[in-house]
């Protein structure tokens, strides 16, 4: 496979935000319980900043070194006083249901600068679109699930399309 094997992300530490995201997931499941296999577990909720193809332990170590030395980028584009605001749920082609932060311009700048550093370290950047669409994945359709369920109808998540979900302080990249 040539897809991503690693990613840089911002973990969620605000329990209120996580509970709001879980409520959206619960509503999704109340519409169709078969979707449970695609729900992202609460402890795995995060916002992806970049995706990579890491094939060796050496590459993984190099990626960690770049990430650990990039806190200056985090603070340059997302100052410590800034909290990311999550408001609204959306879907990508009925295969992914996610929530996006409102501060996308700052996150795009952070991602672009971080990708430049990762490329400079000769790491393979994969799966990143030309323009980053920062989001937290709440549900991801698997191939097996899609065979039995099809796509997620908009009606399953639409009532949350403009719901204020919460905020997350910008604390670290992993």
mmCIF file of C-alpha atoms in Angstrom:
data_model
loop_
_atom_site.group_PDB
_atom_site.id
_atom_site.type_symbol
_atom_site.label_atom_id
_atom_site.label_comp_id
_atom_site.label_asym_id
_atom_site.label_seq_id
_atom_site.Cartn_x
_atom_site.Cartn_y
_atom_site.Cartn_z
ATOM 1 C CA UNK A 1 0.000 0.000 0.000
ATOM 2 C CA UNK A 2 1.186 3.531 -0.678
ATOM 3 C CA UNK A 3 -1.113 5.209 1.834
ATOM 4 C CA UNK A 4 -0.183 6.949 5.080
ATOM 5 C CA UNK A 5 1.390 4.960 7.901
ATOM 6 C CA UNK A 6 1.900 7.870 10.289
ATOM 7 C CA UNK A 7 0.502 11.276 11.037
ATOM 8 C CA UNK A 8 1.173 14.471 12.951
ATOM 9 C CA UNK A 9 -1.751 15.483 15.110
ATOM 10 C CA UNK A 10 -2.992 17.696 17.894
ATOM 11 C CA UNK A 11 -4.471 15.633 20.742
ATOM 12 C CA UNK A 12 -7.723 16.667 22.400
ATOM 13 C CA UNK A 13 -7.531 17.299 26.124
ATOM 14 C CA UNK A 14 -10.773 19.237 26.635
ATOM 15 C CA UNK A 15 -13.191 16.660 28.026
ATOM 16 C CA UNK A 16 -16.217 18.857 27.281
ATOM 17 C CA UNK A 17 -15.281 18.958 23.592
ATOM 18 C CA UNK A 18 -14.776 15.195 23.542
ATOM 19 C CA UNK A 19 -18.196 14.665 25.193
ATOM 20 C CA UNK A 20 -19.826 16.928 22.564
ATOM 21 C CA UNK A 21 -18.168 14.922 19.798
ATOM 22 C CA UNK A 22 -19.356 11.703 21.440
ATOM 23 C CA UNK A 23 -22.941 13.043 21.477
ATOM 24 C CA UNK A 24 -22.739 13.520 17.707
ATOM 25 C CA UNK A 25 -21.434 9.968 17.396
ATOM 26 C CA UNK A 26 -24.281 8.677 19.588
ATOM 27 C CA UNK A 27 -26.834 10.444 17.402
ATOM 28 C CA UNK A 28 -25.231 8.876 14.347
ATOM 29 C CA UNK A 29 -25.523 5.425 15.936
ATOM 30 C CA UNK A 30 -29.131 6.038 16.967
ATOM 31 C CA UNK A 31 -29.906 6.436 13.247
ATOM 32 C CA UNK A 32 -28.122 3.211 12.298
ATOM 33 C CA UNK A 33 -26.446 1.001 14.897
ATOM 34 C CA UNK A 34 -24.481 -0.821 12.183
ATOM 35 C CA UNK A 35 -22.246 2.253 11.899
ATOM 36 C CA UNK A 36 -20.588 1.444 15.235
ATOM 37 C CA UNK A 37 -17.604 -0.230 13.541
ATOM 38 C CA UNK A 38 -16.683 3.099 11.930
ATOM 39 C CA UNK A 39 -16.913 5.257 15.059
ATOM 40 C CA UNK A 40 -13.582 6.675 16.251
ATOM 41 C CA UNK A 41 -13.037 5.854 19.941
ATOM 42 C CA UNK A 42 -13.042 8.854 22.310
ATOM 43 C CA UNK A 43 -9.428 8.300 23.349
ATOM 44 C CA UNK A 44 -8.364 8.429 19.682
ATOM 45 C CA UNK A 45 -10.100 11.717 18.785
ATOM 46 C CA UNK A 46 -7.547 14.234 17.501
ATOM 47 C CA UNK A 47 -6.984 16.741 14.719
ATOM 48 C CA UNK A 48 -4.601 15.622 11.974
ATOM 49 C CA UNK A 49 -2.087 18.201 10.762
ATOM 50 C CA UNK A 50 -0.118 16.061 8.250
ATOM 51 C CA UNK A 51 0.149 12.452 7.059
ATOM 52 C CA UNK A 52 3.315 10.539 6.206
ATOM 53 C CA UNK A 53 4.480 7.238 4.751
ATOM 54 C CA UNK A 54 7.017 5.866 7.244
ATOM 55 C CA UNK A 55 8.574 2.557 6.210
ATOM 56 C CA UNK A 56 11.411 2.078 8.714
ATOM 57 C CA UNK A 57 12.110 2.725 12.374
ATOM 58 C CA UNK A 58 14.766 5.195 11.243
ATOM 59 C CA UNK A 59 12.153 7.202 9.319
ATOM 60 C CA UNK A 60 9.800 7.098 12.317
ATOM 61 C CA UNK A 61 12.593 8.401 14.556
ATOM 62 C CA UNK A 62 13.423 11.153 12.065
ATOM 63 C CA UNK A 63 9.743 12.171 11.924
ATOM 64 C CA UNK A 64 9.529 12.308 15.724
ATOM 65 C CA UNK A 65 12.667 14.478 15.840
ATOM 66 C CA UNK A 66 11.131 16.929 13.333
ATOM 67 C CA UNK A 67 7.827 17.031 15.248
ATOM 68 C CA UNK A 68 9.559 17.493 18.614
ATOM 69 C CA UNK A 69 11.662 20.343 17.249
ATOM 70 C CA UNK A 70 8.669 22.101 15.663
ATOM 71 C CA UNK A 71 6.933 23.555 18.709
ATOM 72 C CA UNK A 72 8.095 26.980 17.475
ATOM 73 C CA UNK A 73 5.761 26.533 14.480
ATOM 74 C CA UNK A 74 2.848 25.644 16.736
ATOM 75 C CA UNK A 75 3.289 28.815 18.775
ATOM 76 C CA UNK A 76 3.956 30.995 15.718
ATOM 77 C CA UNK A 77 0.726 30.029 13.962
ATOM 78 C CA UNK A 78 -1.399 29.048 16.966
ATOM 79 C CA UNK A 79 -0.429 31.225 19.945
ATOM 80 C CA UNK A 80 -0.872 29.753 23.418
ATOM 81 C CA UNK A 81 -3.842 32.020 24.119
ATOM 82 C CA UNK A 82 -5.723 30.739 21.063
ATOM 83 C CA UNK A 83 -8.294 27.993 21.417
ATOM 84 C CA UNK A 84 -9.574 26.230 18.334
ATOM 85 C CA UNK A 85 -13.357 26.437 18.074
ATOM 86 C CA UNK A 86 -15.224 23.442 16.697
ATOM 87 C CA UNK A 87 -18.676 24.279 15.387
ATOM 88 C CA UNK A 88 -20.553 22.106 12.969
ATOM 89 C CA UNK A 89 -20.378 18.643 11.521
ATOM 90 C CA UNK A 90 -19.953 17.747 7.872
ATOM 91 C CA UNK A 91 -19.517 14.690 5.694
ATOM 92 C CA UNK A 92 -17.087 13.802 2.961
ATOM 93 C CA UNK A 93 -18.909 11.796 0.290
ATOM 94 C CA UNK A 94 -20.961 9.907 2.890
ATOM 95 C CA UNK A 95 -17.808 7.999 3.899
ATOM 96 C CA UNK A 96 -16.455 10.274 6.636
ATOM 97 C CA UNK A 97 -18.301 12.378 9.211
ATOM 98 C CA UNK A 98 -16.129 15.030 10.821
ATOM 99 C CA UNK A 99 -16.049 18.300 12.721
ATOM 100 C CA UNK A 100 -13.860 21.160 11.551
ATOM 101 C CA UNK A 101 -12.316 24.020 13.498
ATOM 102 C CA UNK A 102 -13.127 27.579 12.507
ATOM 103 C CA UNK A 103 -9.448 28.655 12.460
ATOM 104 C CA UNK A 104 -8.519 26.910 9.212
ATOM 105 C CA UNK A 105 -6.209 29.622 7.789
ATOM 106 C CA UNK A 106 -3.847 29.414 10.775
ATOM 107 C CA UNK A 107 -3.911 25.617 10.655
ATOM 108 C CA UNK A 108 -3.111 25.604 6.929
ATOM 109 C CA UNK A 109 -0.088 27.825 7.610
ATOM 110 C CA UNK A 110 1.056 25.497 10.399
ATOM 111 C CA UNK A 111 0.609 22.414 8.211
ATOM 112 C CA UNK A 112 2.457 23.968 5.254
ATOM 113 C CA UNK A 113 5.429 24.974 7.418
ATOM 114 C CA UNK A 114 5.536 21.559 9.106
ATOM 115 C CA UNK A 115 5.338 19.736 5.749
ATOM 116 C CA UNK A 116 8.311 21.800 4.526
ATOM 117 C CA UNK A 117 10.358 20.609 7.517
ATOM 118 C CA UNK A 118 9.296 16.985 7.031
ATOM 119 C CA UNK A 119 10.222 17.132 3.319
ATOM 120 C CA UNK A 120 13.581 18.709 4.210
ATOM 121 C CA UNK A 121 14.218 15.616 6.375
ATOM 122 C CA UNK A 122 13.560 13.463 3.253
ATOM 123 C CA UNK A 123 10.364 11.973 4.664
ATOM 124 C CA UNK A 124 7.553 10.849 2.361
ATOM 125 C CA UNK A 125 4.492 13.076 2.555
ATOM 126 C CA UNK A 126 1.333 11.278 1.409
ATOM 127 C CA UNK A 127 -2.408 11.762 1.623
ATOM 128 C CA UNK A 128 -2.234 15.524 2.135
ATOM 129 C CA UNK A 129 -4.407 17.561 -0.167
ATOM 130 C CA UNK A 130 -3.013 20.725 -1.741
ATOM 131 C CA UNK A 131 -5.034 22.762 0.757
ATOM 132 C CA UNK A 132 -5.315 21.242 4.213
ATOM 133 C CA UNK A 133 -8.845 20.642 5.453
ATOM 134 C CA UNK A 134 -8.248 20.410 9.209
ATOM 135 C CA UNK A 135 -10.829 18.250 10.929
ATOM 136 C CA UNK A 136 -11.470 15.629 13.568
ATOM 137 C CA UNK A 137 -12.840 12.402 12.163
ATOM 138 C CA UNK A 138 -15.844 11.134 14.124
ATOM 139 C CA UNK A 139 -16.765 8.310 11.783
ATOM 140 C CA UNK A 140 -14.901 6.606 8.934
ATOM 141 C CA UNK A 141 -16.570 4.115 6.620
ATOM 142 C CA UNK A 142 -14.697 0.852 6.194
ATOM 143 C CA UNK A 143 -14.917 -1.146 2.966
ATOM 144 C CA UNK A 144 -16.688 -3.991 4.764
ATOM 145 C CA UNK A 145 -19.160 -1.604 6.379
ATOM 146 C CA UNK A 146 -19.868 0.152 3.097
ATOM 147 C CA UNK A 147 -20.778 -3.191 1.532
ATOM 148 C CA UNK A 148 -23.524 -3.748 4.098
ATOM 149 C CA UNK A 149 -24.583 -0.161 4.871
ATOM 150 C CA UNK A 150 -23.776 1.911 1.798
ATOM 151 C CA UNK A 151 -23.035 5.578 2.474
ATOM 152 C CA UNK A 152 -24.029 7.632 5.531
ATOM 153 C CA UNK A 153 -27.095 9.730 4.620
ATOM 154 C CA UNK A 154 -26.880 13.448 5.384
ATOM 155 C CA UNK A 155 -29.979 13.089 7.556
ATOM 156 C CA UNK A 156 -27.893 11.111 10.087
ATOM 157 C CA UNK A 157 -25.659 14.099 10.932
ATOM 158 C CA UNK A 158 -27.331 17.208 9.426
ATOM 159 C CA UNK A 159 -28.886 18.419 12.697
ATOM 160 C CA UNK A 160 -25.309 19.031 13.910
ATOM 161 C CA UNK A 161 -24.196 20.954 10.813
ATOM 162 C CA UNK A 162 -24.103 24.217 12.782
ATOM 163 C CA UNK A 163 -23.828 22.927 16.352
ATOM 164 C CA UNK A 164 -21.223 24.555 18.596
ATOM 165 C CA UNK A 165 -19.160 21.628 19.883
ATOM 166 C CA UNK A 166 -16.480 23.250 22.000
ATOM 167 C CA UNK A 167 -12.944 24.545 22.069
ATOM 168 C CA UNK A 168 -9.493 23.027 22.310
ATOM 169 C CA UNK A 169 -6.378 24.862 23.439
ATOM 170 C CA UNK A 170 -3.356 24.442 21.190
ATOM 171 C CA UNK A 171 -1.031 22.545 23.484
ATOM 172 C CA UNK A 172 1.225 20.233 21.481
ATOM 173 C CA UNK A 173 1.850 18.283 18.325
ATOM 174 C CA UNK A 174 2.441 14.543 18.353
#
